Every structure is written in structure tokens, then in C-alpha cells.
Coordinates of C-alpha atoms in Angstrom, one line a residue:
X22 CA 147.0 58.7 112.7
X23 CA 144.3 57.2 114.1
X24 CA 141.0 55.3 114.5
X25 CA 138.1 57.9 115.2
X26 CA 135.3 55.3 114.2
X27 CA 132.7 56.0 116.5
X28 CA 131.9 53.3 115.6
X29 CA 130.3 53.2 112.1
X30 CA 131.1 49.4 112.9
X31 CA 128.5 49.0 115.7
X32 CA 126.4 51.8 114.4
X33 CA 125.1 49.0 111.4
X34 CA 122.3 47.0 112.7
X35 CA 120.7 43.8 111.2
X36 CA 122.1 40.6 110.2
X37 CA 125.8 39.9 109.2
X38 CA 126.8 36.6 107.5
X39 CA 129.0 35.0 110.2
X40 CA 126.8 36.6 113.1
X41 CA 123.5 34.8 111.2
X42 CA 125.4 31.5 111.1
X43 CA 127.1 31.4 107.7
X44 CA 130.5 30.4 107.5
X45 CA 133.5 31.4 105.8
X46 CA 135.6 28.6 106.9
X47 CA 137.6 30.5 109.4
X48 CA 139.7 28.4 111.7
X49 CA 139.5 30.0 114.7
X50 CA 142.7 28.9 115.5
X51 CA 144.6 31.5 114.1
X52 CA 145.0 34.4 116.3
X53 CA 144.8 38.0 115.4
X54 CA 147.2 40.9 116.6
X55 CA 145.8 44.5 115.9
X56 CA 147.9 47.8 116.5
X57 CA 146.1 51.0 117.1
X58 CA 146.9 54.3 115.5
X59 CA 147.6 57.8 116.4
X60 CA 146.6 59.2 119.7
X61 CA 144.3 55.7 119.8
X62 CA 145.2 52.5 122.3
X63 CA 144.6 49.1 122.9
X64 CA 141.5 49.3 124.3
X65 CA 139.6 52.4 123.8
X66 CA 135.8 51.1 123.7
X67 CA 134.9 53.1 120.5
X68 CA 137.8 52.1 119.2
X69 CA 140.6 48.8 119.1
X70 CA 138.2 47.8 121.9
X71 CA 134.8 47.5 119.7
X72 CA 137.0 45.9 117.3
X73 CA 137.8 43.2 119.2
X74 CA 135.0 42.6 120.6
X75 CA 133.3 42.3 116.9
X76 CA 136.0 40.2 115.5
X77 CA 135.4 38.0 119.0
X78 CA 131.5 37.6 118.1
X79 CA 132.1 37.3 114.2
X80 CA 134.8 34.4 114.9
X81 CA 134.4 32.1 117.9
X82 CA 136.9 30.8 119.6
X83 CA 139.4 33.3 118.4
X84 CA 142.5 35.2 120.4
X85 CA 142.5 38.5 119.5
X86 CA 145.5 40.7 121.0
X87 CA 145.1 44.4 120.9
X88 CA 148.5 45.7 121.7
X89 CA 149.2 47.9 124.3
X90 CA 152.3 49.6 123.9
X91 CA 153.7 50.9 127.6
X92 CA 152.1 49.5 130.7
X93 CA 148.8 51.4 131.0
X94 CA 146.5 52.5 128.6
X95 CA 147.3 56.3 129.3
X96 CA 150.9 55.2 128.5
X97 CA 149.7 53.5 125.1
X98 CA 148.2 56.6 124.0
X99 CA 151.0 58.8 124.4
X100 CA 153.8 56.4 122.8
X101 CA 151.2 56.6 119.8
X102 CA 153.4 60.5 119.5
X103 CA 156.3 60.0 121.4
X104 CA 158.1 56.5 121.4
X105 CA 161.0 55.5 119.0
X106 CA 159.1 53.5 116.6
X107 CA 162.4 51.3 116.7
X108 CA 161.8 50.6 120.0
X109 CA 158.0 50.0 120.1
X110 CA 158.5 47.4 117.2
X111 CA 161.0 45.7 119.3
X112 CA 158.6 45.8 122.6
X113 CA 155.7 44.2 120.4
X114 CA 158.0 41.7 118.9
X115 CA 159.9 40.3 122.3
X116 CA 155.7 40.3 123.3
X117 CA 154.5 38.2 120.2
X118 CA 157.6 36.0 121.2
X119 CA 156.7 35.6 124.4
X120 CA 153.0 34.8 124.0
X121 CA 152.1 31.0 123.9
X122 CA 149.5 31.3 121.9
X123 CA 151.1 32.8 119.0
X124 CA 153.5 29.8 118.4
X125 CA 152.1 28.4 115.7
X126 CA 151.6 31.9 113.7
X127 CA 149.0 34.6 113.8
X128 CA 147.3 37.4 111.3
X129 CA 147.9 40.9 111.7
X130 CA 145.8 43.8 111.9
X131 CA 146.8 47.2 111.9
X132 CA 145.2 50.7 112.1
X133 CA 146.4 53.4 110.6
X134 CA 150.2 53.9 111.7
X135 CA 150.0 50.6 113.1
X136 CA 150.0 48.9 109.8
X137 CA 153.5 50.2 108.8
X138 CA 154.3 49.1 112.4
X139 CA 153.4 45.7 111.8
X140 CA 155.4 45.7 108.7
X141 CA 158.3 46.6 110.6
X142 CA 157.5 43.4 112.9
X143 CA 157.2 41.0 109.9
X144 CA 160.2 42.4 108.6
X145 CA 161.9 42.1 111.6
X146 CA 160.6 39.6 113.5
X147 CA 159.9 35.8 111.8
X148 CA 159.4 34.7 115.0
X149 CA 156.0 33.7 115.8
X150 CA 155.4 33.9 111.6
X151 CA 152.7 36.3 110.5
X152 CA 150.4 34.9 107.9
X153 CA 148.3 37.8 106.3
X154 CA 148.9 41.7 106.9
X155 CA 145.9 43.4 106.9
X156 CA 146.8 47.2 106.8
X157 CA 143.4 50.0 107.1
X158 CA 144.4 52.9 105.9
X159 CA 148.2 52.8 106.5
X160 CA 151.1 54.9 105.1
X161 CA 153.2 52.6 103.8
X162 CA 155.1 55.3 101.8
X163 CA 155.0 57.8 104.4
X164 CA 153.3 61.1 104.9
X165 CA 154.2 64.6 103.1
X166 CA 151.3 66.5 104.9
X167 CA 149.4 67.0 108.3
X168 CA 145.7 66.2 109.4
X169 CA 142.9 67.6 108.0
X170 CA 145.7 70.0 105.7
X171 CA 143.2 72.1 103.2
X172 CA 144.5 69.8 100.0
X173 CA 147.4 70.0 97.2
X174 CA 146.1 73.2 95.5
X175 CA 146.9 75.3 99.2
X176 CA 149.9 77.5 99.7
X177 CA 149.0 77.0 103.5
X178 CA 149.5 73.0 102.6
X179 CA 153.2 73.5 101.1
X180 CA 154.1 75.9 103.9
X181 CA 153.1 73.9 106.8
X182 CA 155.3 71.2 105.0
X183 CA 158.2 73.4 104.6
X184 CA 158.4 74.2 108.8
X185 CA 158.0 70.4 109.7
X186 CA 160.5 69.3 107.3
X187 CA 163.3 72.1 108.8
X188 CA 163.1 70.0 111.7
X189 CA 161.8 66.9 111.2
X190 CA 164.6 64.9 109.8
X191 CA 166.6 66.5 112.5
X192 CA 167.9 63.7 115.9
X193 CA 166.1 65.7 118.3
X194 CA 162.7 65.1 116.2
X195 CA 163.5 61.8 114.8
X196 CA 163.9 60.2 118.3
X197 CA 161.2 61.8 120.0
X198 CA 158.6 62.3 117.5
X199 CA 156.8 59.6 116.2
X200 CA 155.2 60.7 113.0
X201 CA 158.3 62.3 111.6
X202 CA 159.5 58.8 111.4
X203 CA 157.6 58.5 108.9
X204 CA 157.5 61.9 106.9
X205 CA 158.8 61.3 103.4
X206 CA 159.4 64.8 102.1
X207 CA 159.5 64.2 98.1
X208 CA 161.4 67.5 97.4
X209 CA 165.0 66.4 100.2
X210 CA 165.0 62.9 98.8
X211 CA 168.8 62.4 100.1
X212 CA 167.5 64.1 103.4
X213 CA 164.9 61.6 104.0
X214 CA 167.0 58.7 103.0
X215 CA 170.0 59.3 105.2
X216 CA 168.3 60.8 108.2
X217 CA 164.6 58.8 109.0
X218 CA 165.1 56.4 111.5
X219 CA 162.0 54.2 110.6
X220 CA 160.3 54.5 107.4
X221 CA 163.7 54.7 105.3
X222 CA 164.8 51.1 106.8
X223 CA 161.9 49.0 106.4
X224 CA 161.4 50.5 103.2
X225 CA 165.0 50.0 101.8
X226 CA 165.8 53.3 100.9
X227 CA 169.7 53.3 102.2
X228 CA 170.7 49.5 101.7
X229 CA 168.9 46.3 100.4
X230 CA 168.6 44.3 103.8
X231 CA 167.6 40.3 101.9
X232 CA 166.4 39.3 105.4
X233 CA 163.7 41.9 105.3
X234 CA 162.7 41.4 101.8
X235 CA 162.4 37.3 102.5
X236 CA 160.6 37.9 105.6
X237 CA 157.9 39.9 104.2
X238 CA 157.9 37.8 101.2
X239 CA 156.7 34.8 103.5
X240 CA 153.3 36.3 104.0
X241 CA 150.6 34.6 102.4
X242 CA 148.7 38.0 101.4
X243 CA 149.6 41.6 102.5
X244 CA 146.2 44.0 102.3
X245 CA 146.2 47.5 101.8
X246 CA 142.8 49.3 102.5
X247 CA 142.6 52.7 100.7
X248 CA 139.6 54.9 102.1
X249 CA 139.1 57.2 99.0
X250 CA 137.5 60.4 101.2
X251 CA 140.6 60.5 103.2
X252 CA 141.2 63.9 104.6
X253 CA 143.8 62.8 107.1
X254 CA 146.3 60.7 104.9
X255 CA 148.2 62.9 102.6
X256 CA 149.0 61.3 99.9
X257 CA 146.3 58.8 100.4
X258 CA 148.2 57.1 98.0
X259 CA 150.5 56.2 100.2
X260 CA 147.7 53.8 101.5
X261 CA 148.6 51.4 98.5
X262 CA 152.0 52.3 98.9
X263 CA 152.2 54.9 96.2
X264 CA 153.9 58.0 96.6
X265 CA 154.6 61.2 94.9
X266 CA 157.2 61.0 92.3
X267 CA 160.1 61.7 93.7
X268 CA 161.8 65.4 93.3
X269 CA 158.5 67.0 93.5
X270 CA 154.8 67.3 95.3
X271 CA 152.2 67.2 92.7
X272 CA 152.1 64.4 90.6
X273 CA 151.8 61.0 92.1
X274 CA 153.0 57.3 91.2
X275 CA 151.4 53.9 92.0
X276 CA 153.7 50.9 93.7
X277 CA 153.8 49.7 90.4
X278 CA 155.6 52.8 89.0
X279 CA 158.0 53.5 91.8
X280 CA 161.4 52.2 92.3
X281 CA 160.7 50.1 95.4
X282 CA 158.4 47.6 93.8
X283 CA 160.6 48.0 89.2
X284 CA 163.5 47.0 91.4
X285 CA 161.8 44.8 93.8
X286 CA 163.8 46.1 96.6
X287 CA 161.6 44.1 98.9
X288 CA 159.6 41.5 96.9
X289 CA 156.5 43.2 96.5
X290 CA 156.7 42.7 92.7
X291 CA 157.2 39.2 93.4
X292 CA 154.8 39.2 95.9
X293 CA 152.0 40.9 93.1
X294 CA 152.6 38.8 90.4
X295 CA 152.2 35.6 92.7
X296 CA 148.8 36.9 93.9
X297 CA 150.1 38.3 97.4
X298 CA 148.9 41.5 97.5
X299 CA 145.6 43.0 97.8
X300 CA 144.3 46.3 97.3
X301 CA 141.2 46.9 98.7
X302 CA 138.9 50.3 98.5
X303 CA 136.4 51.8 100.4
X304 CA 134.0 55.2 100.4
X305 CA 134.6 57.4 103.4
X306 CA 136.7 59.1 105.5
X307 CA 139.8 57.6 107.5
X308 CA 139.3 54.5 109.1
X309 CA 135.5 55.0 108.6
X310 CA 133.9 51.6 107.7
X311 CA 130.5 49.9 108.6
X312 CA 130.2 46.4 110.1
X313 CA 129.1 44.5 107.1
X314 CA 131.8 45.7 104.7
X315 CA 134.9 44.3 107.3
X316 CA 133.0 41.6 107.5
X317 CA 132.4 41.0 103.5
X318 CA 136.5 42.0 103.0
X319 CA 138.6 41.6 106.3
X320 CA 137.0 38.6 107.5
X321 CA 137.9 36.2 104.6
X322 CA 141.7 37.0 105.7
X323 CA 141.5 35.8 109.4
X324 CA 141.9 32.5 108.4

């Protein structure tokens, strides 16, 4: 799903604190990786590539990589729908490894279905170490709903779910599409469990893997930004990795309640109680945020 900011980020004039000279003790010397979303790419200029640019200005001296997944920004775009996510995690990670620069660690950035991306790096991938995971408007439990779907009270809504799901936990779908990786249908629990190639790994759904749960647990802070108009996120819970409770589609659970974080299958209890996670909240529609507020709550993070 993703970024369609156009852009309420450059649209905000005047001054900003870090562009007027104030400081908030960023070293520039921590790079920062960002991951597009949906139907996005590395370096649309309304898009990743505006967001670079501002981070650029806002922190001197900084490296900012915008991953490009694919050789070409064409290519980019459509792996965003139709590469493994397996496989574009381990083409970002053998890149991060690769890059000199990133040696000595680097924060993260994703968009979107980038952020659950870059989880699946961390957990993954120690090597470069990432520091803070900053994830706008990510679906860390998944998605039980398309795009712009009327909302929870529509037949249309459950029915639309019902066609993907016959075929999204299917090989054919799993390997090709990419957002049926993560589609966590609430009411075939076992389905989604045994049969999603992504989502059900990094989230520990089949077996408790330790070196995931450490690796994620190494991470000085992990932030979730929640945009509370979200009409393209269903649940938008799933941006602070709630979820529906499982067996139905109705009522809805917060990480706290669910069974991933009461038995800490990968540290984020641990990781809450020692401060390390962060939920953030904004007004507004996905991915739609102005200048100043990154600035007043991302910013502090890219240090």
C-alpha cells in the first residue's frame, strides 16, 4: 500500500525547527534506509523522492538510501505487487551488507508495506545492525480488507474478502502476489498460519524462531505511526499491531491483548515494558502528513 502524499510534506510552508537552525542533536552520522510502499518506488519525486530530499535538508550531512528493489525504477514499482517478499527482503539485506556506509548501523524507515518489510530485515538480517524502526502506517498484523473497501458495516466488504481469501492462501497467489503475503484472514486462522509465506514467519505464527525475537529485540525503539482517517488499511489497527480477535471480523484487540505480545512470542512485551516501543498518532488519511509534524515526531528518531 502505498505513499500518495502529494506531498502534504512540501505543501507546508514557513519555518521548521531544524531548517531555522535549531537542533535536535542529530548525528548525522547515522544513515537512514527508507522502503516505499505499494505501487510506489525509490524515487518517485512526490513521493520516497521528496522524502529524501526533506530528511537531506532537515539533517546535513546525512546518507539517506531509498531502496530500489529490481534494477530500474519501473522494475521497483511492479515488484511493489509481484515479487516474493522472501526474496525482496533477501535482495535489500545482501544490499545493506554490501554498502560501506552502513557498517557501523543505520535507522530505518518504512512506508506503508515497507515497514513490515523492514521488520523482516531486522529480523533477519543483524548485519549492518538497525537502530530504530520507524514504521508509517504499516500492517504489522496484516490486512483482512482491500483499498478504499466501503467499511466493516458492508456486505460488499465481507464478500470481497471471502473471493480473495479462496485464493489467496493458495501457492500460485502466495508466490506471485505480494499483498496476499500479508492477508491475515481472522475467520481460517489454521489457513493463514500454515499457508502465508511472509507475514506468518516473521510474526511467529507456526514456530517460535529465538533468533528473530533477539534480533528485533536489539532495536533501540520500534515506531508505529497510526493515521486515524485511514481508508486504505483495514484494520487500521493493524498499524499498531493490533488485529481482529481471532475466529471472527468485528471486534478488534490491541498488541497488548493478543497472543503475540501475552506470550511474548517475539519480545515486544519485553520490548514495551523497557520503553522500546512507540505508538505514535496522526489526523488524516494514509500516509498523509505535513512537514512540520515528521519533523516534531520522526526526526527525534534519526539519531
Amino acid at each position: 500500500m502505498g505513499l500518495s502524499v502529494a506531498l502534504n510534506l512540501i505543501a507546508v510552508s514557513g519555518c521548521v525547527l531544524l531548517l531555522c537552525g535549531s537542533s535536535w542533536g542529530i548525528n548525522a552520522s547515522v544513515p537512514l534506509v527508507i522502503w516505499h510502499g505499494m505501487g510506489d518506488s525509490c524515487c518517485n519525486p512526490l513521493s520516497m523522492g521528496a522524502i529524501k530530499k526533506m530528511v537531506e535538508e532537515e539533517v546535513p550531512g546525512i546518507y539517506v538510501l531509498s531502496l530500489m528493489i529490481g534494477k530500474s525504477v519501473v522494475q521497483d514499482t511492479e515488484n511493489s505487487f509481484f515479487m516474493d517478499v522472501n526474496e525482496q527482503v533477501s535482495f535489500v539485506c545482501d544490499q545493506l551488507a554490501q554498502d560501506p556506509k552502513l557498517k557501523g548501523g543505520y535507522n530505518a524507515m518504512g512506508f506503508s508495506q515497507g515497514s513490515q518489510f523492514l521488520r523482516g530485515v531486522v529480523q533477519r538480517c543483524p548485519d549492518p545492525p538497525m537502530k530504530n524502526l520507524i514504521s508509517v502506517g504499516g500492517q504489522h498484523q496484516g490486512v483482512f480488507g482491500l483499498p478504499r473497501c466501503p467499511g466493516e458495516s458492508s456486505h460488499i466488504c465481507d464478500w470481497i474478502r471471502k473471493m480473495l481469501n479462496s485464493g489467496a492462501y493458495t501457492d500460485t497467489v502466495q508466490k506471485h502476489l505480494v499483498q496476499a503475503q500479508y492477508w491475515h484472514d481472522p475467520l481460517n486462522d489454521d489457513l493463514y498460519k500454515k499457508h502465508s509465506l511472509f507475514l506468518a514467519d516473521i510474526n511467529q505464527e507456526r514456530v517460535v524462531n529465538e533468533t528473530y525475537k533477539k534480533n528485533l529485540m536489539s532495536l533501540n525503539k520500534f515506531v508505529m505511526v497510526k493515521f486515524l482517517q485511514d481508508t486504505m488499511v483495514d484494520p487500521v489497527d493493524s498499524e499498531w499491531f493490533g488485529f481482529y480477535k481471532p475466529g471472527q471480523a468485528k471486534e478488534l484487540e490491541t498488541l497488548q491483548e493478543s497472543a503475540i505480545y501475552t506470550e511474548d512470542r517475539l519480545g515486544l512485551a519485553e520490548m514495551d515494558s523497557a520503553g522500546k516501543l512507540v505508538f505514535l498518532a496522526t489526523d488524516g488519511d494514509h500516509l498523509q502528513f505535513t512537514r512540520e509534524w515528521f519533523n516534531d515526531n520522526l526526526l527525534p528518531y534519526l539519531h
